[in-house]
Coordinates of N, CA, C and O and ligand atoms in Angstrom, one line a residue:
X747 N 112.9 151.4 172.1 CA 113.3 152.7 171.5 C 112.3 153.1 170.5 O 111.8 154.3 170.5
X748 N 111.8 151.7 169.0 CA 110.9 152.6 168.5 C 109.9 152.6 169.4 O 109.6 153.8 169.3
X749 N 109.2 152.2 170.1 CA 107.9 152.6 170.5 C 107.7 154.1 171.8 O 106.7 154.9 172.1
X750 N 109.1 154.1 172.3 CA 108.9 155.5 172.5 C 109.4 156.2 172.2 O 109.8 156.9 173.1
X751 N 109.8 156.6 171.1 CA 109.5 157.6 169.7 C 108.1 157.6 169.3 O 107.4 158.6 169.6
X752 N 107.7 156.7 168.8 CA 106.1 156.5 168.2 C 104.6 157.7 169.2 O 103.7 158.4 168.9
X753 N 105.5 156.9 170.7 CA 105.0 157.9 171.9 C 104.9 159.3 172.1 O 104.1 159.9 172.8
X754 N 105.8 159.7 171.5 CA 106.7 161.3 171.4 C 105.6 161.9 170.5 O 104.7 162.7 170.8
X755 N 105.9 161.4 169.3 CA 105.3 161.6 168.1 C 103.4 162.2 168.5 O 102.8 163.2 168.4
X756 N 102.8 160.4 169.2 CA 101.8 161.5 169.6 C 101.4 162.1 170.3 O 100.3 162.6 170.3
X757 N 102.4 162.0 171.4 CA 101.6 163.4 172.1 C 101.7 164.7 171.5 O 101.0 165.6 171.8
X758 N 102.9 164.6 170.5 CA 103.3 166.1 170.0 C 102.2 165.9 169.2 O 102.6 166.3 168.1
X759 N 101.1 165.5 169.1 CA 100.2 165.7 168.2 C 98.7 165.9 168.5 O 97.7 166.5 168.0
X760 N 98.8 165.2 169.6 CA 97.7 166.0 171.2 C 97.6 166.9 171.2 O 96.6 167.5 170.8
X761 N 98.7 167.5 171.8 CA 99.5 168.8 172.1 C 99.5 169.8 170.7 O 99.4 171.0 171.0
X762 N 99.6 169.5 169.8 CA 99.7 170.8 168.4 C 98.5 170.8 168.3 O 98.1 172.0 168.6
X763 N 97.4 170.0 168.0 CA 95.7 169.8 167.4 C 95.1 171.0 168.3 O 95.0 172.1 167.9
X764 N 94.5 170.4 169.8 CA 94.2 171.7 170.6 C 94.5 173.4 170.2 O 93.8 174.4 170.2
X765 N 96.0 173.2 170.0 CA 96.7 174.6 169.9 C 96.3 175.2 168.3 O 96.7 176.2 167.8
X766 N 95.8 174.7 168.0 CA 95.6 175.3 166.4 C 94.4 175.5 166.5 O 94.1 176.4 165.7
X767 N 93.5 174.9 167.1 CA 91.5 175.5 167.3 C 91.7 176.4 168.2 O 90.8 177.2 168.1
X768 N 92.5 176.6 169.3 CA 92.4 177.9 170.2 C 93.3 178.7 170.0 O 94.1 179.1 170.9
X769 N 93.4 179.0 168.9 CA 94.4 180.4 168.4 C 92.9 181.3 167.3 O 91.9 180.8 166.8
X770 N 93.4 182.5 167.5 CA 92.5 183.2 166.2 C 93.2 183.3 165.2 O 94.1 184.1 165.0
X771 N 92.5 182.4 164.2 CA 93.2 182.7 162.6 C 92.3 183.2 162.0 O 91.1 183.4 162.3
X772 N 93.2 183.4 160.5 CA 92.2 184.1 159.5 C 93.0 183.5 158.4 O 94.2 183.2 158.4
X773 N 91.7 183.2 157.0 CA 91.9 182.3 156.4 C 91.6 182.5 155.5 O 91.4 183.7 155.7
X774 N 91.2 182.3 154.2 CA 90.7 182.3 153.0 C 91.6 183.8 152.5 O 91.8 183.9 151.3
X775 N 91.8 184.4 153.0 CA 93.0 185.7 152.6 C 93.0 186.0 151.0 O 93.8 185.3 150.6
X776 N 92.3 186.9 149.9 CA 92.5 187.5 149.1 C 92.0 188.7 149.1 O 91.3 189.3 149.8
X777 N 92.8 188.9 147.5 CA 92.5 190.6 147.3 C 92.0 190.9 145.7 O 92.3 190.2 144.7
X778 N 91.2 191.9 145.6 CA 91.1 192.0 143.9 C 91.9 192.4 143.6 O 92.6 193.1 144.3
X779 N 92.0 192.1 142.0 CA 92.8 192.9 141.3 C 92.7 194.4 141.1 O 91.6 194.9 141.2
X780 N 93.6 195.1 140.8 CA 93.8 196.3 140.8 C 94.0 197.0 139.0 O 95.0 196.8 138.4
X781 N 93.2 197.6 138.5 CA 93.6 198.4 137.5 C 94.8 199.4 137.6 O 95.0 200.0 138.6
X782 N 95.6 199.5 136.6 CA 96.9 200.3 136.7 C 96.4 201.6 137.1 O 95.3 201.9 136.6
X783 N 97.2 202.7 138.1 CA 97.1 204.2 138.1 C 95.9 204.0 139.4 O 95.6 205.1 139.9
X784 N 95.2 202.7 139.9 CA 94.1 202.8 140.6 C 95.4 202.5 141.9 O 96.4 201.7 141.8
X785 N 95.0 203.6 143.5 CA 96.0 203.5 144.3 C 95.2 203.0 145.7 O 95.6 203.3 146.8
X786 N 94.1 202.4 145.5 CA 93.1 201.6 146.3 C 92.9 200.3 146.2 O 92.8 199.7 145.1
X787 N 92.8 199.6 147.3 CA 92.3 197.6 146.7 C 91.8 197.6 148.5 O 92.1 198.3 149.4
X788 N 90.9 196.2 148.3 CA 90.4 195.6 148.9 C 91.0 194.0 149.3 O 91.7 193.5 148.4
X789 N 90.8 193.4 150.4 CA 91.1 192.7 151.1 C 90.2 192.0 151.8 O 89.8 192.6 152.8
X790 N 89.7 190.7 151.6 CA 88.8 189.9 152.3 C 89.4 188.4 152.9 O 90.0 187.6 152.1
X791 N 89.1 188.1 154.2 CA 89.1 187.0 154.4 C 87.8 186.7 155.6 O 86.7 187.2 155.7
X792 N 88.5 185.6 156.5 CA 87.6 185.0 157.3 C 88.7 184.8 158.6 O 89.8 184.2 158.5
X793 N 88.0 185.5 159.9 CA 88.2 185.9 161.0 C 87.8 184.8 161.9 O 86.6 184.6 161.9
X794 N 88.4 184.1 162.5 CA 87.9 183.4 163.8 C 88.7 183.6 165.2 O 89.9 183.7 165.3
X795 N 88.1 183.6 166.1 CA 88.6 183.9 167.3 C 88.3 182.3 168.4 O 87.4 182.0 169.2
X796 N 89.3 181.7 167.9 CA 89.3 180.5 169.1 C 89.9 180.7 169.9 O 90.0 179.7 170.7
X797 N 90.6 181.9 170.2 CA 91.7 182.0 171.4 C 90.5 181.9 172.9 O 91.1 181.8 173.9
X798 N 89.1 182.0 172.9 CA 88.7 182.3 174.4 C 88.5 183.5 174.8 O 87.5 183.8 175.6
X799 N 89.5 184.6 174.4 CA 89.6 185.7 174.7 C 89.3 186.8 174.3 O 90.0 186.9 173.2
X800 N 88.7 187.8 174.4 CA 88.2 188.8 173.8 C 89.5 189.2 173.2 O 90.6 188.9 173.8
X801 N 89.4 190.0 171.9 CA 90.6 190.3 171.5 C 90.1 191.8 170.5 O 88.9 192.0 170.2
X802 N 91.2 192.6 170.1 CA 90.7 194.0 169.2 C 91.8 193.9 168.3 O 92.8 193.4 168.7
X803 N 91.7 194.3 167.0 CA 92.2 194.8 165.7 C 92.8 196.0 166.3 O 92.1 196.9 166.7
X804 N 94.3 196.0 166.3 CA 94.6 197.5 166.9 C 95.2 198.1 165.4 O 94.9 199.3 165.2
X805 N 96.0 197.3 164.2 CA 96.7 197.7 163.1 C 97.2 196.8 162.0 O 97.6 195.7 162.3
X806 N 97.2 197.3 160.8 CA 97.6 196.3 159.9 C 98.3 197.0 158.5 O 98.0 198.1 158.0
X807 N 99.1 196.4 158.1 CA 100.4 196.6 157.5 C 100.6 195.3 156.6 O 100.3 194.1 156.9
X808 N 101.3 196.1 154.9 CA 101.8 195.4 154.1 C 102.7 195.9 153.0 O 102.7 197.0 152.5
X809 N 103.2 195.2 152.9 CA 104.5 195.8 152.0 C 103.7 197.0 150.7 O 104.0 198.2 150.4
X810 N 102.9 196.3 150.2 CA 102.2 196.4 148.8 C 101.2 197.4 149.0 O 100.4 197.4 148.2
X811 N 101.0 198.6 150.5 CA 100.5 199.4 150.1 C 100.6 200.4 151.3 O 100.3 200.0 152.4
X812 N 101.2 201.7 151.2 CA 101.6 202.6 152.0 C 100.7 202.6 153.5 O 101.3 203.1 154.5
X813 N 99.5 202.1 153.8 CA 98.4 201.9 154.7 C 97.4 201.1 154.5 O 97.1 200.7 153.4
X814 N 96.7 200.7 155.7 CA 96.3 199.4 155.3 C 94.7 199.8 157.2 O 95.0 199.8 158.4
X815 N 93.5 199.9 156.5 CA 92.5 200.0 157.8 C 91.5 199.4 157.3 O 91.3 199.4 156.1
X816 N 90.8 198.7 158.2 CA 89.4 197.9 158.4 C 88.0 198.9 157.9 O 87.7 199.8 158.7
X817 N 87.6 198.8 157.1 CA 86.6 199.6 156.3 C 85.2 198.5 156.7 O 85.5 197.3 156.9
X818 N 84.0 199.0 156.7 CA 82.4 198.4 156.8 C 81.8 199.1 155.4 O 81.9 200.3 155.2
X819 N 81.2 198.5 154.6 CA 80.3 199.2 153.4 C 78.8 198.9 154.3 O 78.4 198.0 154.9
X820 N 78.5 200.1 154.0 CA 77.0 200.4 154.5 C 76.2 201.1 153.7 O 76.6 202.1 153.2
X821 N 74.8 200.5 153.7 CA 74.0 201.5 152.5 C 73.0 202.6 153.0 O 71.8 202.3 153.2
X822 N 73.6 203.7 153.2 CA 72.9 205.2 153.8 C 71.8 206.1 152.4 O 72.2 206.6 151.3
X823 N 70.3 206.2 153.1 CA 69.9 206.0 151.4 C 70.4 205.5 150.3 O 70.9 206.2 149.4
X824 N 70.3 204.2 150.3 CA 70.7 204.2 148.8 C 71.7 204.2 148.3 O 71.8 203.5 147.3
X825 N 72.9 204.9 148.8 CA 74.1 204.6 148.7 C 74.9 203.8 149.1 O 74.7 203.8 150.4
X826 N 76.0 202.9 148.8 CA 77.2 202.6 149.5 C 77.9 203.1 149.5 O 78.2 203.7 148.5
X827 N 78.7 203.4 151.1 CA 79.5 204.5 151.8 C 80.7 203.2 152.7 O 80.4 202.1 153.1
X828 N 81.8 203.7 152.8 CA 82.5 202.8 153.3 C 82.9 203.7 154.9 O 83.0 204.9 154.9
X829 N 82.9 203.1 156.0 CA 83.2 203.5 157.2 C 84.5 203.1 157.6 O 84.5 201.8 157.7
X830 N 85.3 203.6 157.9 CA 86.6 203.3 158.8 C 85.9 202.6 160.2 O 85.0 203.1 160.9
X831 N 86.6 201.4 160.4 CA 86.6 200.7 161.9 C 87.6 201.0 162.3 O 88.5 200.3 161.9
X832 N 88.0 202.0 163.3 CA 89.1 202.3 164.0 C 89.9 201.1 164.6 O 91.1 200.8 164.4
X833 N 88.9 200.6 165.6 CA 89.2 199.4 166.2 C 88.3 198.3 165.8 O 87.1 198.6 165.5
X834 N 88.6 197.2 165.8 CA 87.6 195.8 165.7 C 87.6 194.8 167.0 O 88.4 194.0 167.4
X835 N 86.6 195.2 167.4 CA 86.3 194.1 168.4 C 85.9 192.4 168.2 O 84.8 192.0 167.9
X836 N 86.9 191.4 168.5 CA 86.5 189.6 168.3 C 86.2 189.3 169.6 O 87.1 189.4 170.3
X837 N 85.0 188.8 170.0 CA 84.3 187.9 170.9 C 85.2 187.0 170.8 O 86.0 186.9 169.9
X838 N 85.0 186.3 172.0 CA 85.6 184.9 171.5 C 84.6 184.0 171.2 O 83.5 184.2 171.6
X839 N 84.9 183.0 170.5 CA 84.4 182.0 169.5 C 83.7 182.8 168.1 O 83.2 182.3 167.2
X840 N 83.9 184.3 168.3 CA 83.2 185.1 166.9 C 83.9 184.8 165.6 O 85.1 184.8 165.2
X841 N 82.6 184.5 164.9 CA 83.6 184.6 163.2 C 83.1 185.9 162.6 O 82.2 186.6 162.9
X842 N 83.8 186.1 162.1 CA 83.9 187.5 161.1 C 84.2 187.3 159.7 O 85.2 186.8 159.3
X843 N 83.1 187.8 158.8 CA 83.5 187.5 157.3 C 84.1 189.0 157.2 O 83.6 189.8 158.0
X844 N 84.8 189.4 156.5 CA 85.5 190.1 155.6 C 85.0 189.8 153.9 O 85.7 189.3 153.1
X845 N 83.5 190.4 153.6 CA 83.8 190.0 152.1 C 83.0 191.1 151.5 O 82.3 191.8 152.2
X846 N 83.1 191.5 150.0 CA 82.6 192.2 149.3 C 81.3 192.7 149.4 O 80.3 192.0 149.4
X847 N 81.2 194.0 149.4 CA 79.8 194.5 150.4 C 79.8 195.0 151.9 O 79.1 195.9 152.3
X848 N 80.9 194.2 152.8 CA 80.6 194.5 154.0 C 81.8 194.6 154.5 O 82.3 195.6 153.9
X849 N 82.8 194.0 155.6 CA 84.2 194.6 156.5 C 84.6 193.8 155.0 O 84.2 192.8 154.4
X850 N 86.0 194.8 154.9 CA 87.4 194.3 154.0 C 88.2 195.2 154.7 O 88.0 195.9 155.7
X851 N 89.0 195.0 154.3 CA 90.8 195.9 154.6 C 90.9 196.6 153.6 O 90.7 196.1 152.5
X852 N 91.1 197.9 153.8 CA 91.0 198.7 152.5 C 92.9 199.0 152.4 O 93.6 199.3 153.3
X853 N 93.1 198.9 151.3 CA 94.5 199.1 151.2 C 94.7 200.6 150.7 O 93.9 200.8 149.8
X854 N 95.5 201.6 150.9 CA 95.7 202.6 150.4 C 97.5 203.3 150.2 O 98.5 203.3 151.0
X855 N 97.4 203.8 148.7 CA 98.8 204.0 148.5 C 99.5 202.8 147.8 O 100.7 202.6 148.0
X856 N 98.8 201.6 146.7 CA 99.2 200.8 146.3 C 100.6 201.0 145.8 O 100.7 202.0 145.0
X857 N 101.4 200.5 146.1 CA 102.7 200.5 145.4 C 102.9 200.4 143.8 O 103.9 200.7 143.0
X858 N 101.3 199.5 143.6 CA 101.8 199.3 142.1 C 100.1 198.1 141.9 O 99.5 197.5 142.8
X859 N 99.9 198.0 140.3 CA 98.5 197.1 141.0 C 98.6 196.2 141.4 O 99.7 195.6 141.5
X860 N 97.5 195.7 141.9 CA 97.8 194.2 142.0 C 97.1 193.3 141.0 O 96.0 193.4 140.6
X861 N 98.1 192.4 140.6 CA 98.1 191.0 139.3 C 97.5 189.8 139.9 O 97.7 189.4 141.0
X862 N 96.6 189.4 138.9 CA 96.1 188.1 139.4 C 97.2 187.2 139.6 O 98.2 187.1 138.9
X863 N 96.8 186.6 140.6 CA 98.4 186.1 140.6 C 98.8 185.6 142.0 O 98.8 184.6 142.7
X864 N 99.3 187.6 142.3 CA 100.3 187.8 143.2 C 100.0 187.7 144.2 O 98.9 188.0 144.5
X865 N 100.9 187.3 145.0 CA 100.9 187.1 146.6 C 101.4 187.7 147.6 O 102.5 187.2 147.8
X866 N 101.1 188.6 148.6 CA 101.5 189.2 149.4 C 101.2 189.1 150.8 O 100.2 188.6 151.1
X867 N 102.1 189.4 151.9 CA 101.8 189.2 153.1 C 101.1 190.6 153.7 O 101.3 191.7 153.2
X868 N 100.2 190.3 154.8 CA 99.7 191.3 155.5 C 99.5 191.0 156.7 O 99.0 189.9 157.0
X869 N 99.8 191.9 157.6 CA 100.3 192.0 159.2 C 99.1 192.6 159.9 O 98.8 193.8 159.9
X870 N 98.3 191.3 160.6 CA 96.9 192.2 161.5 C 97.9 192.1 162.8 O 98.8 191.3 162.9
X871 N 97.6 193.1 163.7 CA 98.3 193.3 165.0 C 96.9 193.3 165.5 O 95.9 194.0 165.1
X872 N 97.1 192.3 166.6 CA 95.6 192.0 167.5 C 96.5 192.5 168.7 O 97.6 192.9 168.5
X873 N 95.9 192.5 169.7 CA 96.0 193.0 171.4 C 96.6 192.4 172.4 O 97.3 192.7 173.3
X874 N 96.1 191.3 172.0 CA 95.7 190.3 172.8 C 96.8 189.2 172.2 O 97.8 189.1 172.8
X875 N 96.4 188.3 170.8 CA 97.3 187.2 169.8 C 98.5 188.0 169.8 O 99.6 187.4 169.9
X876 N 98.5 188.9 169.7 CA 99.9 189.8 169.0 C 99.8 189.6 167.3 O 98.7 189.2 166.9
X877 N 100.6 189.9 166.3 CA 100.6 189.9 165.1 C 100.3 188.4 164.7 O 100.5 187.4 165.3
X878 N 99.6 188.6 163.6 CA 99.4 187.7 162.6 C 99.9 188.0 161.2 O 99.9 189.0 160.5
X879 N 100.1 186.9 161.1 CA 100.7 186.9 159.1 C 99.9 186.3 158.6 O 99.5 185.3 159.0
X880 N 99.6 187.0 157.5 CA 98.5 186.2 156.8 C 99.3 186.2 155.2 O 100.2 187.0 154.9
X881 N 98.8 185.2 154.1 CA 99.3 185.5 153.3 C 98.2 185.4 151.8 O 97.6 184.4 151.4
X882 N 98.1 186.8 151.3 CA 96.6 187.0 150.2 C 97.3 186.7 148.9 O 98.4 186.9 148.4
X883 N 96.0 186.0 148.6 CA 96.0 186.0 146.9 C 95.3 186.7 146.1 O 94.1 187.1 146.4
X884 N 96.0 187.0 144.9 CA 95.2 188.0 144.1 C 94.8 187.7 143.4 O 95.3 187.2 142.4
X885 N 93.2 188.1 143.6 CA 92.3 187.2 141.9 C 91.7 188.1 141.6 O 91.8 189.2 142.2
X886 N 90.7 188.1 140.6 CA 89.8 188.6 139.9 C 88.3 188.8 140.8 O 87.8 189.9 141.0
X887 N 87.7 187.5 141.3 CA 86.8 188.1 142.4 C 86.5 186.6 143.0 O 85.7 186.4 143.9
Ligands
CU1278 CU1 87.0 200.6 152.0

């Protein structure tokens, strides 16, 4: 009896390991803080696509801010200019940084700032994975 239990145990552990390197997650998930009356914030994490499959960013959603799109900072003379990515394309095995300077989630319509601190969830809708939950913290940088 105990030994197959012990048995159970690991295959369910075979079987979970594989399944968590071929999924696309995203990780490191935060956000800056927000000055009061400011109704904009930023969003960075880290994008991997182990699912195999090509996959697209179709929408993303959070409680904590009326809209929520994939922005690129780019420097056109001289300036930084932020571009809306309508859609995002993930290769598979592609990593994608999301960080200060280049792709973030631009949040828009903040509900209120955001506090070092606080924690919120945010909903990428991929194509392909279907929704992801991610869950951001809020720091200073
Ligand atoms: Cu932006």
């Amino acid at each position: 009896m105990r030994i197959g239990q012990g048995l159970l145990v690991s295959l369910a552990m075979l079987v979970a390991a594989p399944a968590l390197a071929d999924r696309l997650t995203v990780t490191d998930a935060w956000a800056r803080t927000t000055p009061p009356g400011v109704s904009m914030g930023a969003v960075y994490f880290r994008l991997q696509n182990g699912s195999g499959k090509s996959d697209r960013l179709l929408k993303l959603s959070t409680p904590v801010a009326a809209s929520a799109e994939v922005h690129r900072t780019e420097i056109v003379e001289g300036m930084a200019r932020m571009r809306e990515v309508s859609v995002l394309h993930v290769a598979p095995g592609e990593k994608l940084e999301f960080a200060p300077g280049g792709l973030h989630v631009m949040l828009m319509g903040l509900q209120g700032p955001l506090r070092e601190g606080q924690v919120f969830e945010l909903t990428l809708l991929f194509e392909v994975a279907g929704p992801v939950k991610v869950r951001v913290t809020t720091r200073r940088n």
